[in-house]
Coordinates of N, CA and C and ligand atoms in Angstrom, one line a residue:
M1 N -177.7 88.1 143.1 CA -176.4 88.3 141.6 C -177.4 88.6 141.1
P2 N -176.6 89.9 139.8 CA -177.7 90.1 138.4 C -177.4 88.9 137.2
D3 N -178.2 89.0 136.3 CA -178.2 87.8 135.0 C -176.8 87.3 135.1
A4 N -177.0 86.2 135.1 CA -175.4 85.4 135.3 C -176.3 84.2 133.9
S5 N -176.3 84.6 132.7 CA -177.0 83.8 131.6 C -176.0 83.4 130.7
V6 N -175.2 82.7 130.2 CA -174.5 82.6 129.4 C -174.5 81.1 129.0
V7 N -174.1 80.6 127.5 CA -174.1 79.4 126.8 C -172.4 79.1 126.9
L8 N -172.4 77.9 126.7 CA -170.6 77.1 126.5 C -170.8 76.7 124.8
R9 N -170.4 77.4 123.9 CA -170.3 76.8 122.5 C -169.0 76.6 121.6
P10 N -168.8 76.2 120.7 CA -167.5 75.8 120.0 C -167.1 77.5 119.9
I11 N -165.6 77.7 119.5 CA -165.5 78.8 119.2 C -165.9 79.4 117.7
E12 N -166.2 80.2 117.2 CA -166.7 80.3 115.7 C -165.5 81.3 115.0
E13 N -165.5 81.8 113.9 CA -164.6 82.2 113.1 C -164.0 83.6 113.2
A14 N -165.5 83.7 113.4 CA -166.1 85.3 113.6 C -165.5 86.1 115.3
D15 N -165.3 84.6 116.1 CA -164.7 85.3 117.4 C -162.9 85.4 117.5
L16 N -162.4 85.2 116.2 CA -161.1 84.9 116.4 C -160.5 86.4 116.4
G17 N -161.3 87.4 115.8 CA -160.8 88.8 116.1 C -160.9 89.0 117.5
R18 N -162.0 88.6 117.9 CA -162.2 89.0 119.5 C -161.1 88.5 120.8
L19 N -160.4 87.3 120.0 CA -159.6 86.6 121.0 C -158.5 87.2 120.7
R20 N -157.7 87.8 119.8 CA -157.0 88.5 119.1 C -156.5 89.0 120.8
R21 N -157.0 89.7 121.4 CA -157.0 90.5 122.4 C -156.4 89.9 123.4
L22 N -156.7 88.9 123.6 CA -155.8 87.7 124.7 C -154.5 88.0 123.9
D23 N -154.2 87.4 123.0 CA -151.9 87.5 122.8 C -151.7 89.1 122.7
T24 N -152.5 90.6 122.4 CA -152.1 91.4 122.2 C -152.4 92.6 123.4
D25 N -153.1 92.2 124.0 CA -153.3 93.5 125.4 C -153.3 92.4 126.7
P26 N -152.0 92.6 127.1 CA -151.7 91.9 128.5 C -152.6 92.4 129.8
S27 N -153.4 93.6 129.3 CA -154.0 94.5 130.3 C -155.7 93.4 130.7
V28 N -155.8 92.6 129.7 CA -157.2 91.7 129.6 C -156.5 90.5 130.5
S29 N -155.4 90.0 130.5 CA -155.0 89.0 131.5 C -154.4 89.0 132.6
E30 N -153.8 90.2 133.1 CA -153.2 90.9 134.2 C -154.0 90.5 135.1
P31 N -153.6 90.5 136.5 CA -152.2 90.5 137.1 C -152.0 88.7 137.3
F32 N -152.9 87.9 136.5 CA -153.2 86.8 137.5 C -153.0 85.5 136.1
D33 N -153.3 86.0 135.4 CA -153.0 85.2 133.9 C -152.0 85.6 132.5
W34 N -151.4 86.0 132.5 CA -150.5 87.0 131.8 C -149.1 86.0 131.5
Y35 N -148.8 85.5 130.8 CA -147.2 84.6 130.5 C -146.6 85.4 129.6
G36 N -146.7 86.2 129.0 CA -146.1 86.5 127.8 C -146.9 86.7 126.1
F37 N -146.4 87.7 125.7 CA -147.3 87.1 124.2 C -147.0 86.2 123.6
P38 N -148.0 85.1 123.2 CA -147.5 84.2 122.3 C -147.4 84.7 121.1
N39 N -147.3 83.0 120.2 CA -147.3 83.3 118.4 C -148.2 83.8 118.3
P40 N -148.4 84.9 117.4 CA -149.7 85.6 116.8 C -150.6 84.8 115.9
H41 N -149.9 83.6 115.7 CA -150.3 83.2 114.4 C -151.1 82.0 114.9
S42 N -150.6 81.4 116.0 CA -151.3 80.1 116.6 C -152.5 80.0 116.8
R43 N -153.2 80.7 117.0 CA -154.7 80.9 117.9 C -155.6 80.6 116.5
R44 N -155.0 81.2 115.2 CA -156.0 80.8 113.7 C -155.4 79.3 113.8
R45 N -154.4 79.0 113.8 CA -153.7 77.6 113.0 C -154.5 76.4 113.9
R46 N -154.8 76.8 115.2 CA -155.2 76.4 116.0 C -156.9 76.2 115.6
W47 N -157.5 76.7 115.2 CA -158.9 77.2 114.7 C -159.0 76.1 113.6
D48 N -158.2 76.3 112.6 CA -158.4 75.8 111.2 C -158.1 74.2 111.4
E49 N -157.1 74.0 112.6 CA -156.9 72.1 113.0 C -158.1 71.6 113.0
D50 N -158.3 72.1 114.4 CA -159.5 71.1 115.0 C -160.7 72.5 115.5
G51 N -160.6 73.6 115.6 CA -161.7 74.4 116.1 C -161.2 74.1 118.0
F52 N -160.2 74.0 118.4 CA -159.6 74.1 119.8 C -160.3 73.2 120.4
I53 N -161.1 72.1 119.5 CA -161.6 70.8 120.1 C -160.7 69.4 119.7
G54 N -160.7 68.8 120.6 CA -159.9 67.6 119.9 C -157.9 67.3 120.5
R55 N -157.7 68.1 120.8 CA -156.6 68.0 121.6 C -156.5 69.0 122.3
D56 N -155.5 68.5 123.7 CA -155.5 69.5 125.1 C -154.6 70.6 124.9
P57 N -154.7 72.1 124.7 CA -156.2 72.2 125.6 C -157.5 72.5 124.8
C58 N -158.4 71.8 125.2 CA -159.7 72.2 124.4 C -160.3 73.7 125.3
V59 N -161.1 74.1 124.3 CA -161.4 75.5 124.5 C -162.5 75.5 124.1
L60 N -163.7 76.3 125.0 CA -164.6 76.6 124.6 C -165.3 77.8 124.9
A61 N -166.0 78.6 123.5 CA -166.2 80.0 124.1 C -167.5 80.4 125.4
V62 N -167.5 81.3 125.7 CA -168.5 81.6 126.6 C -169.3 82.4 126.2
G63 N -170.5 82.5 125.6 CA -170.9 83.2 125.2 C -172.4 84.0 125.7
L64 N -172.7 85.3 125.6 CA -174.2 85.5 125.7 C -175.1 85.4 124.9
P65 N -176.2 85.1 125.1 CA -177.4 85.0 124.7 C -177.7 85.5 123.1
D66 N -177.0 86.8 123.0 CA -176.8 87.6 121.4 C -175.6 86.8 120.9
R67 N -174.7 85.7 121.2 CA -173.7 85.1 120.7 C -172.5 86.0 120.6
T68 N -172.3 86.8 121.7 CA -171.2 87.9 122.2 C -170.4 87.2 122.7
L69 N -169.1 87.5 122.4 CA -168.1 86.3 123.3 C -167.7 87.0 124.6
A70 N -168.1 86.5 125.6 CA -168.0 87.2 126.6 C -166.6 86.4 127.1
G71 N -166.1 85.4 127.0 CA -164.8 85.0 127.3 C -164.7 83.3 126.9
V72 N -163.5 82.7 127.8 CA -163.7 81.6 127.1 C -163.0 80.5 128.5
V73 N -163.4 78.9 128.3 CA -163.0 78.4 129.5 C -162.6 76.7 128.7
S74 N -161.6 76.4 129.4 CA -160.8 75.7 128.9 C -160.4 74.5 129.8
W75 N -159.7 73.3 129.1 CA -159.8 72.0 130.1 C -158.8 71.0 129.3
R76 N -158.1 70.3 130.1 CA -157.1 69.5 129.9 C -157.1 68.5 130.6
A77 N -156.3 67.0 129.9 CA -156.5 65.9 131.1 C -155.2 66.2 131.8
V78 N -155.1 65.8 133.3 CA -153.8 65.8 133.9 C -153.8 64.4 134.9
R79 N -152.8 64.1 134.9 CA -152.7 62.8 135.5 C -151.9 62.7 137.0
P80 N -152.5 64.0 138.1 CA -151.9 63.9 139.4 C -151.4 62.6 139.5
G81 N -150.5 62.4 140.5 CA -150.0 61.1 141.1 C -150.4 60.0 140.7
G82 N -150.1 59.9 138.9 CA -149.9 59.0 138.2 C -151.4 58.5 138.1
G83 N -152.7 59.0 137.8 CA -153.5 58.2 137.6 C -153.9 58.2 136.0
V84 N -154.9 57.5 135.9 CA -155.4 57.1 134.9 C -155.8 57.8 133.9
E85 N -155.6 58.1 132.7 CA -155.8 58.6 131.7 C -157.3 58.9 131.8
G86 N -157.4 60.5 131.5 CA -158.8 60.8 131.4 C -159.8 61.1 132.5
G87 N -159.1 60.6 133.9 CA -159.5 60.7 135.0 C -159.7 62.2 135.8
C88 N -159.1 63.0 135.3 CA -158.7 63.9 135.9 C -158.6 65.2 134.9
F89 N -159.4 66.3 135.1 CA -158.9 67.3 134.0 C -158.7 68.7 134.9
E90 N -157.9 69.6 134.1 CA -158.1 70.8 135.0 C -158.3 71.9 134.0
I91 N -159.3 72.5 134.9 CA -160.4 73.7 133.8 C -159.8 74.8 134.1
G92 N -159.8 76.0 133.6 CA -159.5 77.1 133.3 C -160.5 78.0 132.6
V93 N -160.7 79.6 133.3 CA -161.5 80.4 132.7 C -160.8 81.7 132.0
L94 N -161.5 82.4 131.3 CA -161.1 83.7 131.3 C -162.2 84.8 130.6
L95 N -162.6 85.6 131.4 CA -163.5 86.7 130.7 C -163.3 88.1 130.6
F96 N -163.4 88.4 129.3 CA -162.9 89.8 128.7 C -163.8 90.5 130.5
P97 N -162.7 91.9 130.5 CA -162.7 92.6 131.6 C -164.4 92.8 131.9
E98 N -164.9 93.6 131.0 CA -166.1 94.1 130.7 C -166.9 93.4 131.5
H99 N -166.8 92.2 130.9 CA -167.9 91.2 131.7 C -167.7 90.3 133.3
R100 N -167.0 90.4 133.6 CA -166.7 90.4 135.1 C -167.4 90.7 136.1
G101 N -167.4 90.1 137.1 CA -168.2 90.8 138.3 C -170.0 90.7 138.1
R102 N -170.6 89.8 137.6 CA -172.0 89.8 136.9 C -172.1 88.5 137.3
G103 N -171.7 87.3 137.7 CA -171.7 85.9 138.0 C -171.6 85.1 136.7
L104 N -171.1 85.6 135.6 CA -170.7 85.1 134.8 C -169.7 83.6 134.6
G105 N -168.5 84.6 135.7 CA -167.5 83.2 135.5 C -168.0 82.2 136.3
S106 N -168.7 81.9 137.4 CA -169.2 81.0 138.3 C -170.0 80.3 137.5
E107 N -171.1 81.0 136.6 CA -172.2 80.2 135.7 C -170.9 79.2 134.5
A108 N -170.5 80.2 133.9 CA -169.5 79.2 133.0 C -169.0 78.2 133.6
Q109 N -168.3 77.9 134.2 CA -167.4 77.4 135.2 C -168.4 76.3 135.6
R110 N -169.7 76.2 136.0 CA -170.7 75.8 136.7 C -171.1 74.7 134.9
L111 N -171.2 75.4 134.1 CA -171.5 74.5 132.9 C -170.8 73.7 132.5
L112 N -169.1 74.3 132.4 CA -168.1 73.4 131.7 C -168.1 72.1 132.8
V113 N -168.3 72.2 134.2 CA -168.3 70.8 135.0 C -169.6 70.1 134.5
D114 N -170.7 70.8 134.4 CA -171.8 69.6 133.8 C -171.3 68.8 132.9
Y115 N -170.9 69.8 131.9 CA -170.5 69.4 130.2 C -169.2 68.0 130.8
L116 N -168.2 68.1 131.2 CA -167.3 67.2 131.2 C -167.6 66.0 132.1
F117 N -168.7 66.2 133.2 CA -169.0 65.1 133.7 C -170.1 64.3 133.0
A118 N -171.3 65.1 132.0 CA -171.8 64.4 130.9 C -171.4 63.6 130.1
T119 N -169.7 63.9 129.2 CA -169.1 63.8 128.2 C -168.2 63.1 128.5
T120 N -167.4 63.3 129.8 CA -165.8 62.4 130.0 C -166.3 61.1 130.9
L121 N -165.5 60.7 131.3 CA -165.3 59.6 132.4 C -164.7 60.1 133.7
A122 N -164.6 61.3 134.0 CA -163.6 62.2 134.5 C -164.2 62.0 136.1
N123 N -163.0 61.4 137.2 CA -163.8 61.4 138.6 C -163.3 62.6 138.8
R124 N -162.4 63.6 138.7 CA -161.9 64.3 139.3 C -162.0 65.9 138.4
L125 N -162.4 67.3 138.9 CA -162.1 68.5 138.2 C -161.4 69.0 139.2
Q126 N -159.9 69.6 138.3 CA -159.4 70.7 139.3 C -158.9 72.1 138.8
A127 N -158.6 72.6 139.7 CA -158.5 74.2 139.2 C -157.3 75.1 139.7
V128 N -156.6 75.5 139.1 CA -155.5 76.1 140.1 C -155.6 77.3 139.9
T129 N -155.2 78.1 140.8 CA -155.5 79.6 140.8 C -154.6 80.5 141.3
D130 N -153.9 81.8 141.3 CA -153.2 82.8 141.9 C -153.8 83.0 143.7
A131 N -152.8 82.6 144.4 CA -153.5 82.6 145.6 C -154.3 83.9 146.0
E132 N -153.9 85.0 145.6 CA -154.3 86.4 145.1 C -155.5 86.7 144.3
N133 N -156.0 85.3 144.0 CA -157.2 85.4 142.9 C -158.8 85.3 143.5
L134 N -158.8 86.0 144.5 CA -160.2 85.9 145.6 C -161.6 85.7 144.5
A135 N -161.8 86.7 143.6 CA -162.3 86.3 142.2 C -163.1 84.6 142.1
E136 N -162.1 84.3 141.5 CA -161.6 82.9 141.3 C -162.2 81.9 142.0
Q137 N -161.2 82.2 143.4 CA -161.6 81.1 144.2 C -163.0 81.0 144.8
R138 N -163.6 82.6 145.0 CA -164.8 82.5 145.4 C -165.7 81.7 144.1
A139 N -165.7 82.0 143.1 CA -166.4 81.2 141.8 C -166.1 79.7 142.1
L140 N -165.4 79.2 142.2 CA -165.1 77.9 142.0 C -166.0 77.6 143.6
E141 N -165.3 78.1 144.7 CA -166.3 77.7 145.8 C -168.2 77.8 145.8
R142 N -168.4 78.7 144.9 CA -169.7 78.9 144.8 C -170.3 78.1 144.0
I143 N -169.8 77.1 143.1 CA -170.1 75.7 142.3 C -169.5 74.6 142.8
G144 N -169.1 74.4 144.0 CA -168.9 73.2 144.9 C -167.1 72.7 144.8
F145 N -166.3 73.9 144.3 CA -165.2 73.3 144.4 C -164.8 73.1 145.8
E146 N -164.0 72.3 146.4 CA -163.5 72.9 147.6 C -161.6 72.9 147.2
R147 N -161.1 73.7 148.1 CA -160.1 74.2 148.7 C -159.2 73.0 149.1
E148 N -157.7 72.6 148.6 CA -157.0 71.6 149.0 C -155.8 71.7 149.4
G149 N -155.2 73.3 149.1 CA -154.2 73.5 149.2 C -153.4 74.5 148.9
V150 N -152.5 75.1 149.1 CA -151.6 75.8 148.7 C -150.4 75.5 148.0
M151 N -149.7 75.7 146.7 CA -148.5 75.1 146.1 C -147.5 76.3 146.0
R152 N -146.6 76.6 146.5 CA -145.9 77.5 147.4 C -145.0 77.5 146.5
G153 N -144.8 79.1 145.4 CA -143.6 79.1 144.6 C -143.8 78.7 143.4
V154 N -144.9 78.3 142.9 CA -144.8 77.5 141.6 C -145.1 77.9 140.3
A155 N -145.7 79.3 140.2 CA -145.8 79.9 138.9 C -145.3 81.2 138.7
F156 N -144.5 81.5 137.4 CA -143.8 82.9 137.5 C -145.0 83.5 136.9
I157 N -145.1 84.7 137.1 CA -146.1 85.7 136.6 C -145.7 86.8 137.2
G158 N -145.8 88.0 136.0 CA -145.6 89.2 136.3 C -144.2 89.4 136.9
G159 N -143.1 88.7 136.7 CA -141.7 88.8 137.1 C -141.4 88.0 138.5
S160 N -142.5 87.6 139.3 CA -141.8 87.0 140.8 C -142.5 85.5 140.5
W161 N -142.1 84.8 141.7 CA -143.0 83.4 141.8 C -143.7 83.8 142.7
R162 N -144.5 82.6 142.4 CA -145.9 83.2 142.7 C -146.7 81.4 143.7
D163 N -147.3 81.9 144.4 CA -148.2 80.5 145.1 C -149.1 80.6 144.3
M164 N -150.3 79.2 144.4 CA -151.2 79.0 143.5 C -151.8 78.0 144.6
V165 N -153.3 78.3 144.5 CA -154.2 77.4 145.5 C -154.7 76.3 144.5
M166 N -154.6 75.0 145.0 CA -155.7 73.8 144.2 C -156.9 73.9 145.0
Y167 N -157.9 73.6 143.7 CA -159.5 73.2 144.3 C -159.9 72.2 143.6
A168 N -160.3 71.8 143.8 CA -161.1 70.3 143.1 C -162.6 69.9 143.4
R169 N -163.1 69.3 142.7 CA -164.6 68.9 142.6 C -164.7 67.4 142.4
L170 N -165.4 66.1 142.9 CA -165.2 65.1 142.3 C -166.6 64.9 142.0
R171 N -166.8 63.8 141.0 CA -167.7 63.2 140.0 C -169.2 63.0 141.2
P172 N -169.8 63.8 140.9 CA -171.2 63.4 142.5 C -171.4 61.6 142.6
A173 N -171.5 60.9 143.6 CA -172.0 59.9 143.4 C -173.5 60.0 143.0
P174 N -173.8 58.6 142.2 CA -174.9 58.1 141.6 C -175.9 57.7 142.8
P175 N -177.3 58.4 142.4 CA -178.4 58.5 143.3 C -178.5 56.9 144.0
A176 N -178.9 56.7 145.4 CA -178.6 56.0 146.2 C -179.7 54.7 145.0
E177 N -180.8 54.6 144.7 CA -181.3 53.8 143.9 C -181.0 53.3 142.8
A178 N -179.6 54.1 142.0 CA -178.7 53.3 141.1 C -177.8 52.7 141.3
Q179 N -177.7 52.7 142.8 CA -176.5 51.5 143.3 C -177.3 50.5 143.5
P180 N -176.4 49.2 143.1 CA -176.9 47.8 143.9 C -177.1 47.9 145.5
G181 N -177.9 47.4 145.5 CA -178.5 47.0 147.1 C -177.4 45.7 147.8
P182 N -177.8 45.5 149.1 CA -177.1 44.5 149.4 C -177.5 43.2 149.0
N183 N -178.8 42.9 148.4 CA -179.4 41.5 148.2 C -179.3 41.8 146.6
A184 N -178.7 42.8 145.6 CA -178.7 43.0 144.2 C -178.3 41.5 143.7
G185 N -179.2 40.9 142.9 CA -178.9 39.5 142.6 C -179.1 38.4 142.8
I186 N -180.0 38.8 143.9 CA -180.4 37.6 144.8 C -181.7 37.2 144.4
G187 N -182.3 36.1 144.0 CA -183.7 35.8 143.7 C -184.2 36.1 142.5
Ligands
COA1 C1 -161.9 84.9 137.8 C2 -163.2 85.1 137.3 C3 -163.6 83.8 136.1 C4 -164.5 85.3 137.8 O1 -165.7 85.8 137.1 P1 -166.4 86.4 137.7 O2 -167.8 86.0 136.7 O3 -166.0 88.0 137.3 O4 -167.2 86.6 138.9 P2 -168.5 86.1 139.7 O5 -169.1 87.5 139.3 O6 -169.1 84.9 139.4 O7 -168.0 86.2 141.3 C5 -167.6 85.3 141.8 C6 -167.5 85.4 143.3 O8 -166.5 86.8 143.5 C7 -166.5 87.7 143.8 N1 -165.7 88.7 143.4 C8 -165.6 89.3 141.8 N2 -164.9 90.0 141.8 C9 -163.4 89.9 143.2 C10 -162.7 90.7 143.6 N3 -162.2 91.2 142.6 N4 -162.1 90.2 144.9 C11 -162.8 89.3 145.6 N5 -164.0 88.7 145.4 C12 -164.4 89.2 143.6 C13 -168.0 88.1 143.5 O9 -168.5 88.7 144.4 C14 -168.3 86.8 143.9 O10 -168.7 86.0 145.4 P3 -170.1 86.0 146.1 O11 -170.6 84.4 145.5 O12 -169.7 86.0 147.3 O13 -171.0 87.3 145.4 C15 -163.3 86.4 136.1 O14 -163.0 87.9 137.1 C16 -162.0 86.3 135.0 O15 -162.4 85.8 133.9 N6 -161.3 87.1 135.6 C17 -159.4 87.2 135.1 C18 -159.2 85.9 134.5 C19 -158.7 85.0 135.5 O16 -158.2 85.3 136.7 N7 -159.0 83.6 135.3 C20 -159.0 82.3 136.5 C21 -157.3 82.2 136.0 S1 -157.3 80.9 137.1

């Protein structure tokens, strides 16, 4: 696969104009990620408030080496099955159309996984995507997510109820030498 070099960084003020595309041009998010026009002022307000980091959903820029904004990744705490707060995050990603199909989506999500396991106590990261979104399913599989099942008729997108697929990846076990052995604490 060609060059997949991206960084994750906080959203900068200069990115806001480019992000407006997400709110005004449905073709950027269709067919899997368009839920209708949002409040056109809310993105600037959120950036003024906390730069998209601080409350859910949190958002980071997917940046090219020259700082071009290629897309965004996001995450929010979820508590499936009544789990403890902070034990599970749901992640998302969107690249602008001109940056797709070059490995950047896989790489951006791989960086997000590393970041969340390094900076939070999450044990589980999950991602939910349209059953027909093969690019996202493949990207998740490439970075170690496992397909757990189909949620039928759960999202209303583009005028119809859609099936969504649940993927998840668990926090890697610590290396064997870091775990207490059977004789730990003896002698
Ligand atoms: C989904 C998305 C993040 C994937 O990122 P990407 O950079 O385009 O994908 P990658 O180049 O990393 O490719 C990942 C895999 O999907 C495959 N793929 C890419 N486009 C595909 C398509 N249209 N159909 C089927 N497979 C596709 C690639 O060949 C690659 O598989 P491989 O490892 O076997 O070669 C990106 O396309 C995107 O932002 N789409 C719009 C928003 C979206 O759908 N977000 C996810 C919502 S949950």
